[in-house]
Amino acid sequence: MELGLNGYAALSQVGTGLRQRIFSRAFIIADPNDTNNTIVYLIVDAQSGDTAVRHGVLQGLAALGGEYARYGEHNVALSGTHAHSAPGGWMNYLLPQIPNKGFDKQSYQALVDGVLLSIQRAHESLAPGRLTHGTTEIVDGNANRSPYSYLANPEEERSQYQYNTDKTMTMLKFDRTSDSKTTGILTFFSVHGTSLYENNTLTAGDNKGVAAWLYERSVANDTRYADDFVAGFSQSSVGDTTPNVLGAYCEDTGLPCRFEDSTCGGKTEQCRGRGPYFQENDYGAKSCFEMGRRQYSAAKDLYEQLDSNGTQIVGSSSVASYHVYHDFTNYTFPSPFNSSTLKTCYAALGFNFAAGTTDGPGQFDFTQNGTGPAESNPLWYVARAFIHQPDAEQQACQAPKDILLDAGAVSLPYAWAPNIVDIQGFRVGQLMFIISPSEVTTMSGRRWKSAILNASTEVLGIEDPLVVLGSPSNSYAHYLTTEEEYGVQRYEGASTLYGPNELAGYVNLTLTYLPYLGSSSDVSKLSPIPAGPNPPINTNNSLSFITGVVYDGAASGQSFGDVLSTSPNTTYKPGDTISATFVGANPRNNLHQESTFAAVEFLDTSSGSWKTVRTDADWNLIYMWNRTNTVLGYSNATIAWQIEDDYYEIGNPNPVQSGSYRLHYYGDSKSVGGSITSFEGVTGAFTVSI
Amino acid sequence: MARTGVIALLVGASLALLVVLQLLANTGLHETSSRFDFHPLRETRAGTDDDNVFLLGVGKADTTG
């Protein structure tokens, strides 16, 4: 709350409440005969991985010591679901900090602490188990938001694929051998976390957060699943995908946007993608639920098939990882695709970065594909020079990108963008993990996967290798397009930081280090990988213009937690919304991690006790907070329960039942002296009639 | 000759003792493996001969800030 949400880079998108709690989900796989050979794959409900957050997590693991010494730089991958609806203020570099008004230590610590706890819980649950791999297609699970760029790829390459996005969901099923129960699923599917629109101000995990919550809710009474089952929905080749699958239309005319540059009347602002329920006036909430439901449903169906149609992951003695930091500044290397010598550049963003996308359009006179007047507007060149004027070498390196922000050259007050990124790979048996810091477009992902698959057979001798790709992970390095897509310079190309050869650079490096995923005896014959240059960690020197909580006040005659108003009826049915407003206090006084700000309670008539049946982790229970008097510190907290109908009850083994309910608010107030005091508020009972 | 016999007896007894100890140790390992199947040990992770069996762990925690 009161913190900018991360993803759309919109100053106006400041948090006002909680639609859904966000989580870190940790998956650990180890060689049972040598537990130092282990990998940790993290899925965080966040815009991306990040250099500072990962550094904080690694420091935390080092401080834990003991058995946790096996986890470190080489084998911890921090991937984000790319949700655009989670709090920001935790990123390492200045550029993504700007829309959030800087760095917020509380937000950063909440993320680091949660990630660490998820790893601890995964570590403490380690037990012998088997992995099963399978795939399915979700044809209506995504669309391509830059098909014009995709068409720039060679026709003979495009003709190998039926779709212009990856429609494949890959699942790894984790089964415990002691009781054959499934302890987790780890899925990979490519779709942007932009179902909730830029005007949404409620924290949530976007469509992948919905998918994970739906799946975890669905197994409550299913004895095939273990207690504390975890469902992971990892992001993959996300770069040019969108969940707004109905296409991009002009909001003023209702006509399709111009294909080449996604404009309406020559401007980007009116061109927006439409999700399945775009007609709802709900900031994209129902579309978000629907796109999550599609991933959830596909995962459930795939799960049912894996025992008969799945592929066992074999080779528990082949769990390996590597990690190296690499500076893309003027990196010269042999192309992995042909016999040329290529070079990457230090980080820069092009003019069309400022045009945004159909998921979140930009402003002013920027357009995708450079068709607008921005690139002929001298004022932008003055602004560019004020920040840093790219020299001729940089401009040639980045061509045909017309550079707007020469970010990689700026280090005042601290680095604006990464030049140093994580190059990391995992192997589990015959399964290879590509860990990408950049948001990989569809065709980039295909080329990268193909290169790794081929090399896994040639170099590592793996028969029938499998591959998954997780992005954006570790350091956040914006986008990754093919050289051809880069040439079009839509948003994704303009955001490909290291120039047209960035994909070739990533592929070259991951092929270079692929031998380090070989057998222990083979790896022992290789020279140790140098760690590489350390990236800057700006946690302690980042700027912050985010004000803290001063104090909370309650009006005369009121106490914190008092019910100010409730919905008028006494009886409700599925599909209705009941809400209550309380005398509130700033939720930043106590984040209630592992707990809740809001609850729905059901009266158990047999015992006369109230039982919690919904918390703010549930999609249909919304917690909102707003200041009513800044000087006096007054605020309200509103809880709204959108009572689930059949659509929202999908897979729920414990649906709403008829009976008496009430709403319960948990808050914490801050006195002028700074002390924090907990309080609660409870409504009267109301009836839900099914 | 007598001393040789005593030495042989001692060597034989030592070898027998080693065999017995090894058998006991293997029995212990087997029991550890059995316990390991059902109750993962925090301090030691006994190995397995099944190349399709990994050590797997999953965990989830709140990161809401």
Tab-separated table of N, CA and C in Angstrom, chain A residues 521-593:
chain	number	residue	atom	x	y	z
A	521	SER	N	32.755	-36.375	-12.832
A	521	SER	CA	34.132	-36.722	-13.229
A	521	SER	C	34.569	-35.877	-14.423
A	522	ASP	N	33.655	-35.620	-15.364
A	522	ASP	CA	34.001	-34.777	-16.513
A	522	ASP	C	34.235	-33.338	-16.075
A	523	VAL	N	33.385	-32.840	-15.220
A	523	VAL	CA	33.510	-31.452	-14.770
A	523	VAL	C	34.798	-31.244	-13.986
A	524	SER	N	35.212	-32.273	-13.269
A	524	SER	CA	36.425	-32.137	-12.457
A	524	SER	C	37.655	-31.915	-13.325
A	525	LYS	N	37.550	-32.270	-14.591
A	525	LYS	CA	38.692	-32.084	-15.497
A	525	LYS	C	38.700	-30.690	-16.126
A	526	LEU	N	37.629	-29.932	-15.921
A	526	LEU	CA	37.545	-28.604	-16.512
A	526	LEU	C	38.161	-27.575	-15.576
A	527	SER	N	38.606	-26.478	-16.155
A	527	SER	CA	39.101	-25.380	-15.322
A	527	SER	C	37.919	-24.766	-14.597
A	528	PRO	N	38.108	-24.344	-13.363
A	528	PRO	CA	37.004	-23.693	-12.639
A	528	PRO	C	36.520	-22.465	-13.401
A	529	ILE	N	35.201	-22.255	-13.368
A	529	ILE	CA	34.657	-21.076	-14.046
A	529	ILE	C	35.018	-19.851	-13.216
A	530	PRO	N	35.631	-18.850	-13.802
A	530	PRO	CA	35.830	-17.609	-13.050
A	530	PRO	C	34.477	-16.986	-12.740
A	531	ALA	N	34.367	-16.393	-11.566
A	531	ALA	CA	33.058	-15.885	-11.125
A	531	ALA	C	32.563	-14.754	-12.009
A	532	GLY	N	33.478	-14.055	-12.622
A	532	GLY	CA	33.092	-12.924	-13.448
A	532	GLY	C	33.057	-11.643	-12.638
A	533	PRO	N	32.825	-10.518	-13.308
A	533	PRO	CA	32.801	-9.225	-12.603
A	533	PRO	C	31.570	-9.139	-11.726
A	534	ASN	N	31.703	-8.633	-10.531
A	534	ASN	CA	30.548	-8.514	-9.641
A	534	ASN	C	29.674	-7.344	-10.061
A	535	PRO	N	28.368	-7.544	-10.122
A	535	PRO	CA	27.488	-6.409	-10.420
A	535	PRO	C	27.405	-5.502	-9.204
A	536	PRO	N	27.085	-4.244	-9.412
A	536	PRO	CA	26.907	-3.352	-8.260
A	536	PRO	C	25.648	-3.754	-7.495
A	537	ILE	N	25.707	-3.644	-6.182
A	537	ILE	CA	24.539	-3.894	-5.337
A	537	ILE	C	24.192	-2.563	-4.688
A	538	ASN	N	23.042	-2.025	-5.058
A	538	ASN	CA	22.685	-0.658	-4.660
A	538	ASN	C	21.682	-0.597	-3.515
A	539	THR	N	21.519	-1.701	-2.798
A	539	THR	CA	20.524	-1.767	-1.722
A	539	THR	C	20.732	-0.662	-0.696
A	540	ASN	N	21.974	-0.433	-0.326
A	540	ASN	CA	22.249	0.514	0.755
A	540	ASN	C	22.515	1.934	0.283
A	541	ASN	N	22.562	2.140	-1.011
A	541	ASN	CA	22.821	3.503	-1.475
A	541	ASN	C	21.757	4.013	-2.427
A	542	SER	N	20.645	3.287	-2.517
A	542	SER	CA	19.590	3.719	-3.428
A	542	SER	C	18.819	4.889	-2.836
A	543	LEU	N	18.331	5.725	-3.730
A	543	LEU	CA	17.512	6.853	-3.318
A	543	LEU	C	16.100	6.374	-2.993
A	544	SER	N	15.446	7.119	-2.118
A	544	SER	CA	14.049	6.818	-1.830
A	544	SER	C	13.295	8.101	-1.553
A	545	PHE	N	12.212	8.267	-2.263
A	545	PHE	CA	11.313	9.396	-2.018
A	545	PHE	C	9.958	8.873	-1.564
A	546	ILE	N	9.990	7.692	-0.983
A	546	ILE	CA	8.778	7.052	-0.487
A	546	ILE	C	8.668	7.376	0.992
A	547	THR	N	7.581	8.053	1.347
A	547	THR	CA	7.446	8.445	2.751
A	547	THR	C	7.007	7.259	3.590
A	548	GLY	N	7.464	7.247	4.825
A	548	GLY	CA	7.085	6.185	5.740
A	548	GLY	C	5.777	6.518	6.433
A	549	VAL	N	5.381	5.671	7.354
A	549	VAL	CA	4.164	5.901	8.132
A	549	VAL	C	4.522	6.824	9.296
A	550	VAL	N	3.813	7.934	9.423
A	550	VAL	CA	4.088	8.880	10.509
A	550	VAL	C	3.309	8.464	11.753
A	551	TYR	N	2.004	8.474	11.643
A	551	TYR	CA	1.186	7.978	12.749
A	551	TYR	C	-0.230	7.759	12.233
A	552	ASP	N	-1.022	7.042	12.984
A	552	ASP	CA	-2.430	6.813	12.674
A	552	ASP	C	-3.298	7.472	13.735
A	553	GLY	N	-4.397	8.015	13.270
A	553	GLY	CA	-5.333	8.623	14.217
A	553	GLY	C	-6.744	8.115	13.970
A	554	ALA	N	-7.567	8.227	14.978
A	554	ALA	CA	-8.990	7.900	14.853
A	554	ALA	C	-9.775	9.126	15.292
A	555	ALA	N	-10.861	9.374	14.594
A	555	ALA	CA	-11.667	10.558	14.899
A	555	ALA	C	-12.249	10.453	16.307
A	556	SER	N	-12.596	11.605	16.836
A	556	SER	CA	-13.167	11.648	18.175
A	556	SER	C	-14.396	10.751	18.242
A	557	GLY	N	-14.448	9.940	19.271
A	557	GLY	CA	-15.572	9.032	19.448
A	557	GLY	C	-15.423	7.722	18.702
A	558	GLN	N	-14.335	7.578	17.960
A	558	GLN	CA	-14.108	6.348	17.208
A	558	GLN	C	-12.865	5.643	17.728
A	559	SER	N	-12.859	4.362	17.560
A	559	SER	CA	-11.679	3.564	17.894
A	559	SER	C	-11.259	2.784	16.662
A	560	PHE	N	-9.975	2.459	16.604
A	560	PHE	CA	-9.500	1.632	15.500
A	560	PHE	C	-10.286	0.316	15.481
A	561	GLY	N	-10.723	-0.073	14.294
A	561	GLY	CA	-11.483	-1.310	14.156
A	561	GLY	C	-12.989	-1.120	14.207
A	562	ASP	N	-13.445	0.069	14.590
A	562	ASP	CA	-14.897	0.298	14.607
A	562	ASP	C	-15.463	0.132	13.210
A	563	VAL	N	-16.659	-0.453	13.156
A	563	VAL	CA	-17.333	-0.616	11.867
A	563	VAL	C	-18.029	0.701	11.530
A	564	LEU	N	-17.675	1.267	10.417
A	564	LEU	CA	-18.273	2.537	9.997
A	564	LEU	C	-19.513	2.306	9.136
A	565	SER	N	-19.437	1.275	8.298
A	565	SER	CA	-20.583	0.985	7.440
A	565	SER	C	-20.467	-0.442	6.941
A	566	THR	N	-21.637	-1.013	6.607
A	566	THR	CA	-21.653	-2.334	5.978
A	566	THR	C	-22.683	-2.314	4.863
A	567	SER	N	-22.618	-3.311	4.020
A	567	SER	CA	-23.640	-3.455	2.985
A	567	SER	C	-25.000	-3.609	3.664
A	568	PRO	N	-26.044	-3.131	3.022
A	568	PRO	CA	-27.320	-2.968	3.729
A	568	PRO	C	-28.109	-4.245	3.985
A	569	ASN	N	-27.935	-5.264	3.131
A	569	ASN	CA	-28.793	-6.442	3.258
A	569	ASN	C	-28.359	-7.351	4.392
A	570	THR	N	-29.229	-8.248	4.744
A	570	THR	CA	-28.888	-9.258	5.754
A	570	THR	C	-28.657	-10.619	5.121
A	571	THR	N	-29.163	-10.784	3.902
A	571	THR	CA	-29.000	-12.075	3.218
A	571	THR	C	-28.395	-11.840	1.844
A	572	TYR	N	-27.428	-12.670	1.491
A	572	TYR	CA	-26.725	-12.567	0.216
A	572	TYR	C	-26.664	-13.936	-0.441
A	573	LYS	N	-26.374	-13.885	-1.737
A	573	LYS	CA	-26.262	-15.143	-2.474
A	573	LYS	C	-24.987	-15.105	-3.320
A	574	PRO	N	-24.570	-16.231	-3.872
A	574	PRO	CA	-23.384	-16.242	-4.753
A	574	PRO	C	-23.529	-15.247	-5.887
A	575	GLY	N	-22.458	-14.508	-6.139
A	575	GLY	CA	-22.478	-13.458	-7.139
A	575	GLY	C	-22.643	-12.081	-6.529
A	576	ASP	N	-23.171	-12.020	-5.295
A	576	ASP	CA	-23.301	-10.730	-4.607
A	576	ASP	C	-21.960	-10.332	-4.003
A	577	THR	N	-21.847	-9.054	-3.689
A	577	THR	CA	-20.672	-8.553	-2.968
A	577	THR	C	-21.136	-7.923	-1.678
A	578	ILE	N	-20.538	-8.336	-0.574
A	578	ILE	CA	-20.797	-7.709	0.713
A	578	ILE	C	-19.514	-7.033	1.176
A	579	SER	N	-19.656	-5.823	1.678
A	579	SER	CA	-18.457	-5.110	2.108
A	579	SER	C	-18.708	-4.410	3.433
A	580	ALA	N	-17.639	-4.085	4.085
A	580	ALA	CA	-17.699	-3.344	5.336
A	580	ALA	C	-16.497	-2.421	5.412
A	581	THR	N	-16.725	-1.238	5.978
A	581	THR	CA	-15.637	-0.263	6.138
A	581	THR	C	-15.400	-0.049	7.618
A	582	PHE	N	-14.145	-0.036	7.989
A	582	PHE	CA	-13.727	0.073	9.383
A	582	PHE	C	-12.861	1.313	9.579
A	583	VAL	N	-12.784	1.784	10.812
A	583	VAL	CA	-11.755	2.776	11.157
A	583	VAL	C	-10.425	2.045	11.034
A	584	GLY	N	-9.576	2.538	10.163
A	584	GLY	CA	-8.388	1.771	9.815
A	584	GLY	C	-7.090	2.396	10.277
A	585	ALA	N	-6.013	1.709	9.944
A	585	ALA	CA	-4.650	2.184	10.197
A	585	ALA	C	-3.770	1.669	9.061
A	586	ASN	N	-2.642	2.320	8.889
A	586	ASN	CA	-1.784	2.013	7.748
A	586	ASN	C	-1.299	0.566	7.788
A	587	PRO	N	-1.574	-0.211	6.743
A	587	PRO	CA	-1.143	-1.606	6.752
A	587	PRO	C	0.367	-1.769	6.715
A	588	ARG	N	1.083	-0.694	6.394
A	588	ARG	CA	2.540	-0.815	6.374
A	588	ARG	C	3.117	-0.880	7.794
A	589	ASN	N	2.283	-0.665	8.817
A	589	ASN	CA	2.767	-0.856	10.193
A	589	ASN	C	3.076	-2.321	10.472
A	590	ASN	N	2.351	-3.203	9.781
A	590	ASN	CA	2.543	-4.642	9.975
A	590	ASN	C	2.009	-5.325	8.726
A	591	LEU	N	2.914	-5.934	7.965
A	591	LEU	CA	2.519	-6.505	6.684
A	591	LEU	C	1.702	-7.792	6.814
A	592	HIS	N	1.619	-8.332	8.026
A	592	HIS	CA	0.845	-9.569	8.244
A	592	HIS	C	1.282	-10.681	7.307
A	593	GLN	N	2.589	-10.770	7.049
A	593	GLN	CA	3.054	-11.904	6.253
A	593	GLN	C	2.748	-13.202	6.980
